Each structure stands twice: as C-alpha cells, then as structure tokens.
mmCIF file of C-alpha atoms in Angstrom:
data_model
loop_
_atom_site.group_PDB
_atom_site.id
_atom_site.type_symbol
_atom_site.label_atom_id
_atom_site.label_comp_id
_atom_site.label_asym_id
_atom_site.label_seq_id
_atom_site.Cartn_x
_atom_site.Cartn_y
_atom_site.Cartn_z
ATOM 1 C CA MET A 1 16.930 -11.503 20.494
ATOM 2 C CA ALA A 2 16.392 -9.628 17.242
ATOM 3 C CA VAL A 3 13.703 -6.984 16.831
ATOM 4 C CA SER A 4 11.341 -7.523 13.917
ATOM 5 C CA SER A 5 9.357 -5.049 11.843
ATOM 6 C CA MET A 6 5.914 -5.859 10.458
ATOM 7 C CA THR A 7 6.839 -4.772 6.934
ATOM 8 C CA GLY A 8 8.714 -6.839 4.369
ATOM 9 C CA PHE A 9 8.678 -8.581 1.002
ATOM 10 C CA ALA A 10 9.739 -12.019 -0.240
ATOM 11 C CA ARG A 11 9.538 -14.027 -3.464
ATOM 12 C CA THR A 12 10.442 -17.654 -4.181
ATOM 13 C CA GLU A 13 10.179 -19.703 -7.367
ATOM 14 C CA GLY A 14 9.726 -23.407 -8.026
ATOM 15 C CA ALA A 15 8.796 -25.921 -10.708
ATOM 16 C CA GLY A 16 7.441 -29.445 -10.893
ATOM 17 C CA GLN A 17 6.262 -31.977 -13.438
ATOM 18 C CA ALA A 18 3.098 -30.108 -14.287
ATOM 19 C CA ALA A 19 3.767 -26.425 -13.687
ATOM 20 C CA ALA A 20 6.151 -23.677 -12.645
ATOM 21 C CA TRP A 21 5.193 -21.208 -9.934
ATOM 22 C CA PHE A 22 6.271 -18.377 -7.704
ATOM 23 C CA TRP A 23 5.169 -17.227 -4.276
ATOM 24 C CA GLU A 24 5.037 -13.490 -3.554
ATOM 25 C CA LEU A 25 4.622 -12.332 0.052
ATOM 26 C CA ARG A 26 4.087 -8.764 1.254
ATOM 27 C CA SER A 27 3.754 -7.825 4.906
ATOM 28 C CA VAL A 28 2.294 -4.609 6.347
ATOM 29 C CA ASN A 29 1.335 -3.337 9.804
ATOM 30 C CA GLY A 30 -1.563 -4.943 11.666
ATOM 31 C CA LYS A 31 -2.831 -5.124 15.249
ATOM 32 C CA GLY A 32 -2.809 -8.926 15.185
ATOM 33 C CA PHE A 33 -1.745 -11.495 12.602
ATOM 34 C CA ASP A 34 -3.751 -11.911 9.407
ATOM 35 C CA LEU A 35 -2.792 -14.059 6.396
ATOM 36 C CA ARG A 36 -4.578 -13.142 3.167
ATOM 37 C CA LEU A 37 -4.096 -15.899 0.594
ATOM 38 C CA ARG A 38 -4.667 -15.813 -3.147
ATOM 39 C CA LEU A 39 -4.474 -19.312 -4.660
ATOM 40 C CA PRO A 40 -5.289 -20.694 -8.129
ATOM 41 C CA PRO A 41 -8.623 -22.588 -8.339
ATOM 42 C CA GLY A 42 -8.452 -26.135 -7.013
ATOM 43 C CA LEU A 43 -5.652 -25.546 -4.505
ATOM 44 C CA GLU A 44 -7.899 -24.590 -1.596
ATOM 45 C CA SER A 45 -7.012 -27.865 0.134
ATOM 46 C CA LEU A 46 -3.541 -26.448 0.861
ATOM 47 C CA GLU A 47 -4.887 -23.455 2.779
ATOM 48 C CA PRO A 48 -5.031 -24.988 6.306
ATOM 49 C CA LYS A 49 -1.382 -26.076 6.116
ATOM 50 C CA LEU A 50 -0.320 -22.716 4.697
ATOM 51 C CA ARG A 51 -2.061 -20.864 7.524
ATOM 52 C CA ALA A 52 -0.517 -23.129 10.148
ATOM 53 C CA MET A 53 2.963 -22.510 8.732
ATOM 54 C CA ALA A 54 2.510 -18.727 8.700
ATOM 55 C CA THR A 55 1.037 -18.625 12.214
ATOM 56 C CA GLN A 56 4.082 -20.433 13.580
ATOM 57 C CA LYS A 57 6.345 -17.806 12.016
ATOM 58 C CA PHE A 58 4.614 -14.491 12.843
ATOM 59 C CA THR A 59 2.482 -13.030 15.632
ATOM 60 C CA ARG A 60 1.612 -9.601 14.176
ATOM 61 C CA GLY A 61 1.187 -7.984 10.782
ATOM 62 C CA THR A 62 -0.984 -8.534 7.721
ATOM 63 C CA VAL A 63 0.700 -10.852 5.206
ATOM 64 C CA HIS A 64 -0.571 -10.925 1.619
ATOM 65 C CA ALA A 65 0.519 -14.210 -0.001
ATOM 66 C CA ALA A 66 -0.119 -14.839 -3.707
ATOM 67 C CA LEU A 67 0.682 -18.011 -5.667
ATOM 68 C CA THR A 68 1.077 -17.636 -9.439
ATOM 69 C CA MET A 69 1.382 -20.751 -11.634
ATOM 70 C CA THR A 70 2.179 -21.362 -15.313
ATOM 71 C CA ARG A 71 1.602 -24.650 -17.134
ATOM 72 C CA GLN A 72 4.650 -26.671 -18.108
ATOM 73 C CA GLN A 73 4.860 -27.895 -21.677
ATOM 74 C CA GLY A 74 3.579 -31.449 -21.854
ATOM 75 C CA ALA A 75 1.685 -31.247 -18.583
ATOM 76 C CA LEU A 76 -0.620 -34.093 -19.637
ATOM 77 C CA GLU A 77 -0.193 -37.574 -18.192
ATOM 78 C CA VAL A 78 -1.397 -40.703 -20.026
ATOM 79 C CA ARG A 79 -2.463 -43.502 -17.707
ATOM 80 C CA LEU A 80 -3.321 -47.127 -18.480
ATOM 81 C CA ASN A 81 -6.623 -48.212 -16.985
ATOM 82 C CA GLU A 82 -5.650 -51.797 -16.217
ATOM 83 C CA PRO A 83 -9.029 -53.008 -14.897
ATOM 84 C CA VAL A 84 -10.725 -51.911 -18.137
ATOM 85 C CA LEU A 85 -7.946 -53.503 -20.233
ATOM 86 C CA GLN A 86 -8.372 -56.829 -18.403
ATOM 87 C CA GLN A 87 -12.081 -56.800 -19.131
ATOM 88 C CA VAL A 88 -11.403 -56.048 -22.824
ATOM 89 C CA LEU A 89 -8.882 -58.921 -23.060
ATOM 90 C CA GLN A 90 -11.306 -61.312 -21.431
ATOM 91 C CA ALA A 91 -14.009 -60.324 -23.884
ATOM 92 C CA ALA A 92 -11.573 -60.623 -26.823
ATOM 93 C CA ARG A 93 -10.561 -64.180 -25.838
ATOM 94 C CA ARG A 94 -14.202 -65.193 -25.594
ATOM 95 C CA ALA A 95 -14.840 -63.679 -29.021
ATOM 96 C CA VAL A 96 -11.915 -65.675 -30.481
ATOM 97 C CA GLU A 97 -13.335 -68.878 -29.003
ATOM 98 C CA ILE A 98 -16.715 -68.197 -30.547
ATOM 99 C CA THR A 99 -15.614 -66.916 -33.948
ATOM 100 C CA GLY A 100 -12.262 -68.630 -34.383
ATOM 101 C CA GLY A 101 -10.692 -65.298 -35.247
ATOM 102 C CA THR A 102 -7.466 -63.755 -33.957
ATOM 103 C CA MET A 103 -6.771 -61.593 -30.932
ATOM 104 C CA PRO A 104 -6.656 -57.842 -31.597
ATOM 105 C CA ASP A 105 -3.206 -56.223 -31.553
ATOM 106 C CA THR A 106 -2.007 -53.831 -28.826
ATOM 107 C CA ALA A 107 -2.650 -50.689 -30.859
ATOM 108 C CA SER A 108 -6.263 -51.705 -31.392
ATOM 109 C CA LEU A 109 -6.711 -52.421 -27.706
ATOM 110 C CA LEU A 110 -5.246 -49.049 -26.662
ATOM 111 C CA ALA A 111 -7.528 -47.267 -29.122
ATOM 112 C CA LEU A 112 -10.614 -48.494 -27.300
ATOM 113 C CA ARG A 113 -12.374 -45.904 -25.152
ATOM 114 C CA GLY A 114 -11.523 -46.155 -21.478
ATOM 115 C CA VAL A 115 -8.320 -48.179 -21.843
ATOM 116 C CA LEU A 116 -6.176 -45.038 -21.780
ATOM 117 C CA GLU A 117 -6.900 -42.019 -19.582
ATOM 118 C CA ILE A 118 -5.417 -38.570 -20.209
ATOM 119 C CA ALA A 119 -5.039 -36.480 -17.050
ATOM 120 C CA ASP A 120 -4.444 -32.712 -17.067
ATOM 121 C CA LEU A 121 -1.874 -32.248 -14.348
ATOM 122 C CA GLU A 122 -2.525 -28.493 -14.309
ATOM 123 C CA ALA A 123 -6.013 -29.029 -12.946
ATOM 124 C CA GLY A 124 -6.143 -27.743 -9.369
ATOM 125 C CA ASN A 125 -6.839 -31.015 -7.596
ATOM 126 C CA ALA A 126 -4.177 -32.806 -9.620
ATOM 127 C CA LEU A 127 -1.691 -30.040 -8.860
ATOM 128 C CA ALA A 128 -2.405 -30.287 -5.161
ATOM 129 C CA GLU A 129 -1.767 -34.028 -5.389
ATOM 130 C CA HIS A 130 1.378 -33.913 -7.538
ATOM 131 C CA GLU A 131 3.007 -30.642 -6.483
ATOM 132 C CA GLY A 132 1.500 -30.010 -3.039
ATOM 133 C CA GLU A 133 4.602 -30.843 -1.016
ATOM 134 C CA ASP A 134 6.835 -28.725 -3.241
ATOM 135 C CA LEU A 135 4.387 -25.817 -3.091
ATOM 136 C CA LEU A 136 4.370 -26.014 0.708
ATOM 137 C CA ALA A 137 8.167 -26.227 0.831
ATOM 138 C CA ASP A 138 8.542 -23.149 -1.364
ATOM 139 C CA PHE A 139 5.997 -21.307 0.766
ATOM 140 C CA GLY A 140 8.136 -22.181 3.782
ATOM 141 C CA ARG A 141 11.183 -20.709 2.043
ATOM 142 C CA ALA A 142 9.195 -17.564 1.255
ATOM 143 C CA LEU A 143 8.199 -17.270 4.925
ATOM 144 C CA ASP A 144 11.858 -17.576 5.945
ATOM 145 C CA GLU A 145 12.839 -14.846 3.485
ATOM 146 C CA LEU A 146 10.007 -12.613 4.685
ATOM 147 C CA GLN A 147 11.054 -13.142 8.288
ATOM 148 C CA ALA A 148 14.640 -12.210 7.404
ATOM 149 C CA ALA A 149 13.404 -9.059 5.640
ATOM 150 C CA ARG A 150 11.266 -8.105 8.643
ATOM 151 C CA ILE A 151 14.173 -8.658 11.032
ATOM 152 C CA GLY A 152 16.460 -6.549 8.851
ATOM 153 C CA GLU A 153 13.944 -3.704 8.871
ATOM 154 C CA GLY A 154 13.360 -4.220 12.605
ATOM 155 C CA GLU A 155 17.057 -3.866 13.415
ATOM 156 C CA ARG A 156 17.141 -0.626 11.425
ATOM 157 C CA LEU A 157 14.141 0.665 13.382
ATOM 158 C CA LYS A 158 15.815 -0.425 16.627
ATOM 159 C CA VAL A 159 18.709 1.953 15.924
ATOM 160 C CA ILE A 160 16.332 4.818 15.087
ATOM 161 C CA VAL A 161 14.179 4.282 18.187
ATOM 162 C CA GLY A 162 17.298 3.962 20.350
ATOM 163 C CA GLU A 163 18.501 7.357 19.125
ATOM 164 C CA GLN A 164 15.066 8.834 19.854
ATOM 165 C CA VAL A 165 15.170 7.428 23.403
ATOM 166 C CA ASP A 166 18.610 9.046 23.833
ATOM 167 C CA GLU A 167 17.136 12.390 22.747
ATOM 168 C CA VAL A 168 14.235 12.025 25.199
ATOM 169 C CA GLU A 169 16.787 11.396 27.952
ATOM 170 C CA ARG A 170 18.788 14.467 26.913
ATOM 171 C CA LEU A 171 15.714 16.722 26.934
ATOM 172 C CA THR A 172 14.632 15.319 30.311
ATOM 173 C CA ALA A 173 18.070 16.117 31.746
ATOM 174 C CA GLN A 174 17.839 19.607 30.231
ATOM 175 C CA VAL A 175 14.625 20.265 32.157
ATOM 176 C CA GLU A 176 16.061 18.703 35.308
ATOM 177 C CA ILE A 177 19.037 21.092 35.468
ATOM 178 C CA SER A 178 17.065 24.145 34.360
ATOM 179 C CA PRO A 179 17.711 27.165 36.645
ATOM 180 C CA ALA A 180 13.971 27.851 36.502
ATOM 181 C CA ARG A 181 13.405 24.803 38.757
ATOM 182 C CA SER A 182 15.540 26.151 41.610
ATOM 183 C CA VAL A 183 13.882 27.136 44.874
ATOM 184 C CA GLU A 184 15.129 30.684 44.444
ATOM 185 C CA ALA A 185 13.642 30.993 40.963
ATOM 186 C CA ILE A 186 10.260 29.655 42.082
ATOM 187 C CA ARG A 187 10.285 31.952 45.140
ATOM 188 C CA THR A 188 11.061 34.925 42.908
ATOM 189 C CA ARG A 189 8.216 34.128 40.484
ATOM 190 C CA VAL A 190 5.726 33.653 43.322
ATOM 191 C CA GLY A 191 6.938 36.840 45.014
ATOM 192 C CA ASP A 192 6.565 38.843 41.815
ATOM 193 C CA LEU A 193 3.030 37.542 41.371
ATOM 194 C CA VAL A 194 2.091 38.436 44.943
ATOM 195 C CA GLN A 195 3.577 41.917 44.564
ATOM 196 C CA ARG A 196 1.577 42.491 41.389
ATOM 197 C CA LEU A 197 -1.588 41.418 43.132
ATOM 198 C CA LEU A 198 -0.903 43.557 46.189
ATOM 199 C CA GLY A 199 -0.053 46.512 43.991
ATOM 200 C CA THR A 200 -3.584 46.674 42.629
ATOM 201 C CA ASP A 201 -6.489 48.536 44.194
ATOM 202 C CA GLN A 202 -8.237 45.266 45.030
ATOM 203 C CA LYS A 203 -8.134 43.844 48.537
ATOM 204 C CA PHE A 204 -6.919 40.265 49.007
ATOM 205 C CA ASP A 205 -7.175 37.943 51.959
ATOM 206 C CA PRO A 206 -3.597 37.164 53.146
ATOM 207 C CA ASP A 207 -4.544 33.528 53.764
ATOM 208 C CA ARG A 208 -5.892 33.243 50.230
ATOM 209 C CA LEU A 209 -2.690 34.788 48.891
ATOM 210 C CA HIS A 210 -0.645 32.233 50.825
ATOM 211 C CA GLN A 211 -2.748 29.370 49.407
ATOM 212 C CA GLU A 212 -2.329 30.688 45.883
ATOM 213 C CA ALA A 213 1.423 30.983 46.368
ATOM 214 C CA VAL A 214 1.650 27.392 47.636
ATOM 215 C CA MET A 215 -0.441 26.173 44.686
ATOM 216 C CA ILE A 216 1.786 27.976 42.190
ATOM 217 C CA ALA A 217 4.910 26.523 43.787
ATOM 218 C CA THR A 218 3.406 23.025 43.746
ATOM 219 C CA ARG A 219 2.388 23.287 40.102
ATOM 220 C CA ALA A 220 5.875 24.455 39.207
ATOM 221 C CA ASP A 221 7.388 21.270 40.683
ATOM 222 C CA VAL A 222 7.859 18.694 37.883
ATOM 223 C CA GLU A 223 10.119 16.383 39.893
ATOM 224 C CA GLU A 224 7.705 13.430 39.714
ATOM 225 C CA GLU A 225 7.262 13.783 35.960
ATOM 226 C CA LEU A 226 11.032 13.827 35.495
ATOM 227 C CA LYS A 227 11.446 10.710 37.637
ATOM 228 C CA ARG A 228 8.835 8.855 35.609
ATOM 229 C CA LEU A 229 10.366 9.987 32.311
ATOM 230 C CA LYS A 230 13.755 8.653 33.433
ATOM 231 C CA ALA A 231 12.136 5.377 34.488
ATOM 232 C CA HIS A 232 10.460 5.098 31.072
ATOM 233 C CA VAL A 233 13.815 5.702 29.362
ATOM 234 C CA ALA A 234 15.319 2.805 31.321
ATOM 235 C CA ALA A 235 12.332 0.575 30.466
ATOM 236 C CA ALA A 236 12.595 1.478 26.774
ATOM 237 C CA ARG A 237 16.279 0.563 26.664
ATOM 238 C CA GLU A 238 15.553 -2.726 28.395
ATOM 239 C CA LEU A 239 12.882 -3.573 25.820
ATOM 240 C CA LEU A 240 15.234 -2.807 22.940
ATOM 241 C CA ALA A 241 17.996 -4.877 24.526
ATOM 242 C CA ASP A 242 15.721 -7.884 25.134
ATOM 243 C CA GLY A 243 14.261 -7.744 21.609
ATOM 244 C CA GLY A 244 11.665 -10.199 20.341
ATOM 245 C CA VAL A 245 8.001 -9.250 20.030
ATOM 246 C CA ILE A 246 8.039 -5.825 21.719
ATOM 247 C CA GLY A 247 5.749 -3.723 19.517
ATOM 248 C CA ARG A 248 2.648 -3.623 21.728
ATOM 249 C CA ARG A 249 4.613 -3.094 24.960
ATOM 250 C CA PHE A 250 6.697 -0.321 23.432
ATOM 251 C CA ASP A 251 3.593 1.388 22.043
ATOM 252 C CA PHE A 252 2.088 1.410 25.552
ATOM 253 C CA LEU A 253 5.363 2.788 26.935
ATOM 254 C CA ALA A 254 5.340 5.536 24.296
ATOM 255 C CA GLN A 255 1.865 6.543 25.498
ATOM 256 C CA GLU A 256 3.247 6.820 29.046
ATOM 257 C CA PHE A 257 6.091 8.998 27.746
ATOM 258 C CA GLN A 258 3.492 11.188 26.058
ATOM 259 C CA ARG A 259 1.402 11.528 29.216
ATOM 260 C CA GLU A 260 4.361 12.729 31.299
ATOM 261 C CA ALA A 261 5.470 15.198 28.619
ATOM 262 C CA ASN A 262 1.943 16.649 28.447
ATOM 263 C CA THR A 263 1.828 17.067 32.232
ATOM 264 C CA LEU A 264 5.260 18.681 32.266
ATOM 265 C CA CYS A 265 4.160 21.235 29.661
ATOM 266 C CA SER A 266 0.931 22.010 31.495
ATOM 267 C CA LYS A 267 2.819 22.657 34.764
ATOM 268 C CA SER A 268 5.533 24.786 33.225
ATOM 269 C CA ASN A 269 5.492 28.543 33.716
ATOM 270 C CA ASP A 270 8.993 29.025 32.361
ATOM 271 C CA ALA A 271 9.739 29.546 28.669
ATOM 272 C CA ALA A 272 12.851 27.326 28.629
ATOM 273 C CA ILE A 273 11.086 24.401 30.311
ATOM 274 C CA THR A 274 8.066 24.799 28.033
ATOM 275 C CA GLU A 275 10.336 24.760 24.987
ATOM 276 C CA ALA A 276 12.049 21.572 26.185
ATOM 277 C CA GLY A 277 8.672 20.016 26.988
ATOM 278 C CA LEU A 278 7.360 20.743 23.497
ATOM 279 C CA ALA A 279 10.533 19.255 21.993
ATOM 280 C CA LEU A 280 9.928 16.180 24.151
ATOM 281 C CA LYS A 281 6.394 15.830 22.805
ATOM 282 C CA VAL A 282 7.606 16.069 19.203
ATOM 283 C CA LYS A 283 10.340 13.473 19.751
ATOM 284 C CA ILE A 284 7.953 11.110 21.554
ATOM 285 C CA ASP A 285 5.426 11.397 18.701
ATOM 286 C CA GLN A 286 8.174 10.502 16.228
ATOM 287 C CA MET A 287 9.227 7.573 18.395
ATOM 288 C CA ARG A 288 5.692 6.244 18.657
ATOM 289 C CA GLU A 289 5.282 6.439 14.883
ATOM 290 C CA GLN A 290 8.346 4.201 14.447
ATOM 291 C CA VAL A 291 7.347 1.844 17.268
ATOM 292 C CA GLN A 292 4.013 1.099 15.590
ATOM 293 C CA ASN A 293 5.970 -0.664 12.826
ATOM 294 C CA LEU A 294 7.475 -3.174 15.272
ATOM 295 C CA GLU A 295 6.097 -6.699 15.665
#
C-alpha cells in the first residue's frame, strides 16, 4: 500500500449554465483531519456533502478548500408563470363577454406583471439547485488529484526515511562492533580507575571499590539498547513496507529510537561510542522531522 504525505495541492475547473468555477485545495500537516471550506454566499447547503466526501478520502491533515465562481454571460433565466397566465386569460375572457371587445394579444399578456419571472441563476440558492451536482463532482475530482499529490510526496518521503533507517542501522552496527565494548577494554578502564583511586592519599574500602567497579562495568554495557535499536529498525522497515496510514505509529517509533540513543550516550564512557551515539541522535531527529509529514 502506498504511503501518503499530508501536504499537497490540487485545482479543478468546471462550468455550467449559470457560472464557471474552480476548486483550489491545499493540504498541510495536522494531528487529525480538518476541512476548512470557503464557499460563495448561498452555497452553504453543499457543505455537509463536501465534508462527507473529504472525510472518506483522508484521515489526517488540514485541507483548505476554496470555491471561486464567475458569472456566465446571460445567466438570467426567464420563466413563464402559468398559474398567473391562466388567471389573466380567464379574466380577459370575462371582460370580452362583458364589453364585447377583443382578447389581448400574446405580447400584451406577457407584459403584465407576474406573467413572466426573471431568475438570476448566479444567486447562491439557484446555483446550488442548478449546478450543485457538477460542483460536487468537480470537488470529487479535486480530492482525487489532491490524494494523488499526497501519495506522490509520500512515496518520496518513504525513500528518504528508508535511507535514514539504513543509516541508523549502520551507526548501531558501528557501536556494536566497537573495540571499546570488549570485556578486555572495559576491564582495562575499570582497572585504570581503581589504580588512580588507590594511588591517592585517601583510604578506600575494598568492598566499596568492588561495587564501584561493578557499577562502571554495568553502565558501560549497552547491549540492551543495541538490541532495542535493531528491533526498532526492523519495525520501521515493516511499517514502510506495509504502507497506508503510518504517520502516528512511525512518530511513536521515532520517539523510541530517540530514547534508546539518549540512553546509549548517557552510558558511554568511550569517545568513539559517544560520537556514534550523537550521530544516531542527529539522524533520528532528522527522521522524525520527515515522519511528521506522513499521514
């Protein structure tokens, strides 16, 4: 399944009997999904359907959707009010019977107030009635285009994040094979520390020295942190391979990466391991920044 970003842009155009229009959609990061609509006056009745359509398409991100309309030339519709015309004809026949005159011609009848109605099709309610289905259809096309744009950006981010995961794995392996983690190296560092302490004028309890040596050796062991980092690398690759809506889960995983890197740095008493740990923290921060763009 494809990975989708929360950022994108789309624009669609359409035209009907009364007006021409275009939809413009912009999507940015957001914790949940939020649709912010800007519609011309009188088209508020379309909002529930528009929101339902957008909610079916996206689960995260803030989408700004604006509808801009321009009036078509001749956007007035002339309608015959037949009930009024029938009443006028009935009255005219009665008048002919009474006066013996002639029936009025068609032009005279149409000139009477109320027989003809002129409707402005650009008025909001009329637009919703005449162009509503087309406006909704074009909004649907805009949503499809926005989704395609978000997927395109998401696939680009997927490659970047995948490379960052590879680098985290490389740095983890670098720490794992570091000579400073060998038993001999740890024994040497502890021995040097004990010798420095014993070489002073102060008196130390041998049992206390032994406890301190054990504590130093324990703190120098980052085996558990390395195991968890490798497990997180595997989980990250699985998320990227599965695709879909992975943003929140990957952000949580990035926090776990960060926690292990911090612990590794705090335990380190070797310059090479500390340097690798700091590089890990930088790479994980960069990865988390990219992950926060994913849906």
